[in-house]
Amino acid sequence: MPRVVSLFLPGWPIDRLRRALGASAPPPDKRLVLVGREGSRRILTAVSKPAEQAGLRVGMPLTKAHALVPEVMTMPADPAADAAALERLSLWALQHYAPIVAPDPPDGLVIDTTGADHLHGGEERMLTGLVNRLAASGIFSRAAVADSWGAAHAAARFLADPVRVIAPGMAGKTVSSLPIHGLRIPTETITGLRVLGFATIGDVLAVPRAPLVLRFGPLLGRRLDQIQGTISEPVDPLRDPEVVTVRKVFGEPIGAPETIARYTKGLVHDLCHALEKRGLGARRLDLLFHRVDNSLQAIRVGTARAVRDEERLTRLLSDRIETIDPGFGIEIMDLTATLAEPLVLQQAVSSLIEEEQADIAGLVDVIANRIGAARLYRIAPVESDVPERSFRRIPPLSPDVGMTWQGRWPRPARLLARPEPIDVMALLPDHPPASFTWRGERRLVKRADGPERIFGEWWKRDAELAAVRDYFQVEDAAGERFWLFRSGNEQQVAAGVGRWFLHGIFA
């Protein structure tokens, strides 16, 4: 079943203009509007949040806006620049999220993520990451994923806060309560439906289709079918003219997996030759299948480092062929190196003078494309006295950082994401625990070692000037070993007073 993401950028023209103006941009709390032309009239094409709160709306005549808010700041609209910026944002999403991305003007993107969400840790995590990355760049957005473009489009604008995942098969039921604005129909059609008493999408779905189509045209009926997913709405993918692409057009449609695999191998061969001419290696490949019913299927694979190994790339793509539904047949196959990097050839290791080292890059690529690259990483040391800050995640094939953890005290094999509070019974206030209760289970301590005192990083945070932790390694009656600490300020810990936490588990 297809899964489509709609990304809504509610303040897009205003945000884009502020980024373009840079230091000379108006402050965010200014009542700013963009002004364009509709025939001979000058109307508002975009309004900032403060201007909207003051009563200004898109489509309002400029003269009326000045009458309502005399101090409003106006700037000319630039639809061409807005469209170009939206296209650049689409190319960014294409490189980072899915092989099928297209602008959804004037204020959104549409992304077909079918088969690609696992690479980002699932749909909700993917949407949250997308919205957060845009927010870090000063772009406010909302995103929703559903079985159809129409349902995702409506949910992103009226349900997402800031993300919304609509379960498969629930699109029609979820969007039925949304306003008719979510149908992507012309303004005059919306006005006509309101005159007839329709307020929500469910109201329109509940009446016979023929009278509505006769009055408002076939677009309304098509939008209703698309939002329910009863008819397909293919996304015409955007493509960067600079990327390396090869194509195979078939005289007769194909559909057998072994046939698809055979032509995939040929496309990889052609792509690697094209990359070699440019001195590039592939980091991410997109294989698009154009079916005879005018719909698209796609496979995306990635590599840990730039490669031009035909056998490895063919194997990665062939492992995903089983996810493709050829339908009534595939008539075109496109293979694109969506992300490519310069590839420098290296001298092979000679067993006569150097010790050969195993290359695990192929294994890393296979695992990453099965479980998602975001879930495959290594741990690298970080200079920090606080245990939970003393490491970071790095890509699995990153070079060694040349650091190691310091100290003679051992560290647990598993460090909890955040310390969990426990109830402790100690013989004396400053002694190790005699027993502790964690997650509802009481454990008797048979052996203990400590304390290891760790101070807060007062040179980084004033709040940690007096923070102290006393860590103990303890072993319970069943032989399980834990890492506990007593936390408080320096006077409390010295007196044996403070809150207790469990921070790690030894192997």
mmCIF file of N, CA, C and O in Angstrom, residues 196-241:
data_model
loop_
_atom_site.group_PDB
_atom_site.id
_atom_site.type_symbol
_atom_site.label_atom_id
_atom_site.label_comp_id
_atom_site.label_asym_id
_atom_site.label_seq_id
_atom_site.Cartn_x
_atom_site.Cartn_y
_atom_site.Cartn_z
ATOM 1 N N LEU A 196 -24.477 25.810 -0.474
ATOM 2 C CA LEU A 196 -25.392 24.662 -0.413
ATOM 3 C C LEU A 196 -25.438 24.030 0.984
ATOM 4 O O LEU A 196 -26.173 23.057 1.189
ATOM 5 N N GLY A 197 -24.624 24.522 1.914
ATOM 6 C CA GLY A 197 -24.676 24.013 3.282
ATOM 7 C C GLY A 197 -23.616 23.001 3.630
ATOM 8 O O GLY A 197 -23.643 22.429 4.726
ATOM 9 N N PHE A 198 -22.641 22.744 2.753
ATOM 10 C CA PHE A 198 -21.575 21.788 3.042
ATOM 11 C C PHE A 198 -20.472 22.487 3.837
ATOM 12 O O PHE A 198 -20.017 23.575 3.459
ATOM 13 N N ALA A 199 -20.054 21.857 4.913
ATOM 14 C CA ALA A 199 -18.997 22.440 5.746
ATOM 15 C C ALA A 199 -17.778 21.538 5.846
ATOM 16 O O ALA A 199 -16.647 22.029 5.941
ATOM 17 N N THR A 200 -17.951 20.225 5.828
ATOM 18 C CA THR A 200 -16.836 19.293 5.993
ATOM 19 C C THR A 200 -16.749 18.350 4.811
ATOM 20 O O THR A 200 -17.683 18.222 4.013
ATOM 21 N N ILE A 201 -15.614 17.664 4.718
ATOM 22 C CA ILE A 201 -15.416 16.676 3.647
ATOM 23 C C ILE A 201 -16.420 15.547 3.787
ATOM 24 O O ILE A 201 -16.945 15.018 2.796
ATOM 25 N N GLY A 202 -16.719 15.161 5.035
ATOM 26 C CA GLY A 202 -17.704 14.102 5.259
ATOM 27 C C GLY A 202 -19.078 14.483 4.752
ATOM 28 O O GLY A 202 -19.823 13.617 4.259
ATOM 29 N N ASP A 203 -19.439 15.764 4.847
ATOM 30 C CA ASP A 203 -20.739 16.203 4.311
ATOM 31 C C ASP A 203 -20.817 15.958 2.815
ATOM 32 O O ASP A 203 -21.858 15.537 2.295
ATOM 33 N N VAL A 204 -19.717 16.230 2.106
ATOM 34 C CA VAL A 204 -19.698 16.055 0.649
ATOM 35 C C VAL A 204 -19.700 14.574 0.288
ATOM 36 O O VAL A 204 -20.356 14.150 -0.667
ATOM 37 N N LEU A 205 -18.975 13.757 1.076
ATOM 38 C CA LEU A 205 -18.915 12.322 0.793
ATOM 39 C C LEU A 205 -20.262 11.646 1.036
ATOM 40 O O LEU A 205 -20.542 10.593 0.444
ATOM 41 N N ALA A 206 -21.109 12.228 1.870
ATOM 42 C CA ALA A 206 -22.354 11.568 2.267
ATOM 43 C C ALA A 206 -23.483 11.728 1.257
ATOM 44 O O ALA A 206 -24.510 11.062 1.388
ATOM 45 N N VAL A 207 -23.341 12.592 0.254
ATOM 46 C CA VAL A 207 -24.423 12.836 -0.704
ATOM 47 C C VAL A 207 -24.091 12.160 -2.035
ATOM 48 O O VAL A 207 -22.938 11.848 -2.311
ATOM 49 N N PRO A 208 -25.097 11.913 -2.883
ATOM 50 C CA PRO A 208 -24.836 11.317 -4.199
ATOM 51 C C PRO A 208 -23.856 12.171 -5.008
ATOM 52 O O PRO A 208 -23.876 13.404 -4.968
ATOM 53 N N ARG A 209 -22.990 11.502 -5.741
ATOM 54 C CA ARG A 209 -21.915 12.167 -6.463
ATOM 55 C C ARG A 209 -22.386 12.872 -7.729
ATOM 56 O O ARG A 209 -21.900 13.961 -8.068
ATOM 57 N N ALA A 210 -23.343 12.304 -8.448
ATOM 58 C CA ALA A 210 -23.701 12.804 -9.774
ATOM 59 C C ALA A 210 -24.162 14.265 -9.768
ATOM 60 O O ALA A 210 -23.687 15.057 -10.593
ATOM 61 N N PRO A 211 -25.080 14.695 -8.879
ATOM 62 C CA PRO A 211 -25.491 16.108 -8.902
ATOM 63 C C PRO A 211 -24.340 17.076 -8.648
ATOM 64 O O PRO A 211 -24.282 18.153 -9.243
ATOM 65 N N LEU A 212 -23.420 16.691 -7.768
ATOM 66 C CA LEU A 212 -22.290 17.565 -7.478
ATOM 67 C C LEU A 212 -21.372 17.706 -8.685
ATOM 68 O O LEU A 212 -20.904 18.799 -9.014
ATOM 69 N N VAL A 213 -21.095 16.581 -9.343
ATOM 70 C CA VAL A 213 -20.234 16.620 -10.523
ATOM 71 C C VAL A 213 -20.898 17.407 -11.639
ATOM 72 O O VAL A 213 -20.237 18.158 -12.379
ATOM 73 N N LEU A 214 -22.206 17.265 -11.775
ATOM 74 C CA LEU A 214 -22.923 17.997 -12.819
ATOM 75 C C LEU A 214 -22.841 19.502 -12.582
ATOM 76 O O LEU A 214 -22.722 20.286 -13.527
ATOM 77 N N ARG A 215 -22.846 19.901 -11.306
ATOM 78 C CA ARG A 215 -22.839 21.334 -10.995
ATOM 79 C C ARG A 215 -21.437 21.917 -10.938
ATOM 80 O O ARG A 215 -21.197 23.038 -11.411
ATOM 81 N N PHE A 216 -20.487 21.176 -10.362
ATOM 82 C CA PHE A 216 -19.152 21.742 -10.127
ATOM 83 C C PHE A 216 -18.064 21.166 -11.015
ATOM 84 O O PHE A 216 -16.914 21.599 -10.924
ATOM 85 N N GLY A 217 -18.388 20.187 -11.836
ATOM 86 C CA GLY A 217 -17.386 19.636 -12.729
ATOM 87 C C GLY A 217 -16.745 18.369 -12.194
ATOM 88 O O GLY A 217 -16.897 18.013 -11.016
ATOM 89 N N PRO A 218 -15.965 17.662 -13.031
ATOM 90 C CA PRO A 218 -15.402 16.359 -12.637
ATOM 91 C C PRO A 218 -14.279 16.459 -11.607
ATOM 92 O O PRO A 218 -13.956 15.466 -10.964
ATOM 93 N N LEU A 219 -13.644 17.644 -11.451
ATOM 94 C CA LEU A 219 -12.526 17.747 -10.506
ATOM 95 C C LEU A 219 -12.965 17.411 -9.087
ATOM 96 O O LEU A 219 -12.233 16.736 -8.354
ATOM 97 N N LEU A 220 -14.143 17.840 -8.677
ATOM 98 C CA LEU A 220 -14.614 17.563 -7.324
ATOM 99 C C LEU A 220 -14.739 16.066 -7.089
ATOM 100 O O LEU A 220 -14.288 15.545 -6.055
ATOM 101 N N GLY A 221 -15.335 15.350 -8.039
ATOM 102 C CA GLY A 221 -15.461 13.901 -7.891
ATOM 103 C C GLY A 221 -14.116 13.217 -7.846
ATOM 104 O O GLY A 221 -13.909 12.263 -7.082
ATOM 105 N N ARG A 222 -13.173 13.697 -8.677
ATOM 106 C CA ARG A 222 -11.843 13.085 -8.684
ATOM 107 C C ARG A 222 -11.123 13.320 -7.360
ATOM 108 O O ARG A 222 -10.466 12.413 -6.829
ATOM 109 N N ARG A 223 -11.256 14.520 -6.790
ATOM 110 C CA ARG A 223 -10.607 14.798 -5.511
ATOM 111 C C ARG A 223 -11.191 13.934 -4.391
ATOM 112 O O ARG A 223 -10.460 13.479 -3.500
ATOM 113 N N LEU A 224 -12.485 13.710 -4.415
ATOM 114 C CA LEU A 224 -13.104 12.859 -3.404
ATOM 115 C C LEU A 224 -12.592 11.428 -3.501
ATOM 116 O O LEU A 224 -12.335 10.767 -2.486
ATOM 117 N N ASP A 225 -12.443 10.923 -4.735
ATOM 118 C CA ASP A 225 -11.903 9.571 -4.906
ATOM 119 C C ASP A 225 -10.439 9.503 -4.489
ATOM 120 O O ASP A 225 -9.996 8.515 -3.892
ATOM 121 N N GLN A 226 -9.688 10.553 -4.802
ATOM 122 C CA GLN A 226 -8.265 10.548 -4.465
ATOM 123 C C GLN A 226 -8.039 10.614 -2.967
ATOM 124 O O GLN A 226 -7.146 9.953 -2.437
ATOM 125 N N ILE A 227 -8.843 11.388 -2.260
ATOM 126 C CA ILE A 227 -8.628 11.522 -0.822
ATOM 127 C C ILE A 227 -8.971 10.232 -0.092
ATOM 128 O O ILE A 227 -8.428 9.940 0.978
ATOM 129 N N GLN A 228 -9.861 9.415 -0.668
ATOM 130 C CA GLN A 228 -10.185 8.110 -0.085
ATOM 131 C C GLN A 228 -9.258 7.010 -0.577
ATOM 132 O O GLN A 228 -9.291 5.894 -0.046
ATOM 133 N N GLY A 229 -8.448 7.315 -1.604
ATOM 134 C CA GLY A 229 -7.522 6.333 -2.134
ATOM 135 C C GLY A 229 -8.139 5.333 -3.090
ATOM 136 O O GLY A 229 -7.510 4.321 -3.418
ATOM 137 N N THR A 230 -9.360 5.602 -3.576
ATOM 138 C CA THR A 230 -9.999 4.670 -4.514
ATOM 139 C C THR A 230 -9.427 4.793 -5.922
ATOM 140 O O THR A 230 -9.540 3.861 -6.713
ATOM 141 N N ILE A 231 -8.855 5.932 -6.248
ATOM 142 C CA ILE A 231 -8.102 6.066 -7.496
ATOM 143 C C ILE A 231 -6.727 6.613 -7.157
ATOM 144 O O ILE A 231 -6.557 7.360 -6.191
ATOM 145 N N SER A 232 -5.733 6.241 -7.944
ATOM 146 C CA SER A 232 -4.358 6.639 -7.647
ATOM 147 C C SER A 232 -4.097 8.064 -8.112
ATOM 148 O O SER A 232 -4.736 8.570 -9.040
ATOM 149 N N GLU A 233 -3.153 8.696 -7.457
ATOM 150 C CA GLU A 233 -2.698 10.027 -7.843
ATOM 151 C C GLU A 233 -1.170 10.004 -7.834
ATOM 152 O O GLU A 233 -0.532 10.298 -6.826
ATOM 153 N N PRO A 234 -0.560 9.626 -8.944
ATOM 154 C CA PRO A 234 0.901 9.493 -8.953
ATOM 155 C C PRO A 234 1.592 10.834 -8.746
ATOM 156 O O PRO A 234 1.099 11.880 -9.158
ATOM 157 N N VAL A 235 2.735 10.783 -8.081
ATOM 158 C CA VAL A 235 3.565 11.965 -7.856
ATOM 159 C C VAL A 235 4.596 12.035 -8.976
ATOM 160 O O VAL A 235 5.334 11.070 -9.207
ATOM 161 N N ASP A 236 4.627 13.151 -9.681
ATOM 162 C CA ASP A 236 5.625 13.344 -10.737
ATOM 163 C C ASP A 236 6.929 13.785 -10.075
ATOM 164 O O ASP A 236 7.056 14.928 -9.643
ATOM 165 N N PRO A 237 7.918 12.899 -9.959
ATOM 166 C CA PRO A 237 9.094 13.215 -9.130
ATOM 167 C C PRO A 237 9.965 14.300 -9.746
ATOM 168 O O PRO A 237 10.144 14.379 -10.965
ATOM 169 N N LEU A 238 10.498 15.135 -8.878
ATOM 170 C CA LEU A 238 11.451 16.156 -9.289
ATOM 171 C C LEU A 238 12.820 15.504 -9.437
ATOM 172 O O LEU A 238 13.199 14.639 -8.650
ATOM 173 N N ARG A 239 13.563 15.934 -10.428
ATOM 174 C CA ARG A 239 14.893 15.386 -10.648
ATOM 175 C C ARG A 239 15.884 16.515 -10.861
ATOM 176 O O ARG A 239 15.613 17.470 -11.590
ATOM 177 N N ASP A 240 17.040 16.399 -10.217
ATOM 178 C CA ASP A 240 18.113 17.367 -10.386
ATOM 179 C C ASP A 240 18.834 17.053 -11.699
ATOM 180 O O ASP A 240 19.321 15.931 -11.893
ATOM 181 N N PRO A 241 18.924 18.014 -12.620
ATOM 182 C CA PRO A 241 19.607 17.728 -13.896
ATOM 183 C C PRO A 241 21.076 17.406 -13.737
ATOM 184 O O PRO A 241 21.702 16.878 -14.670
#
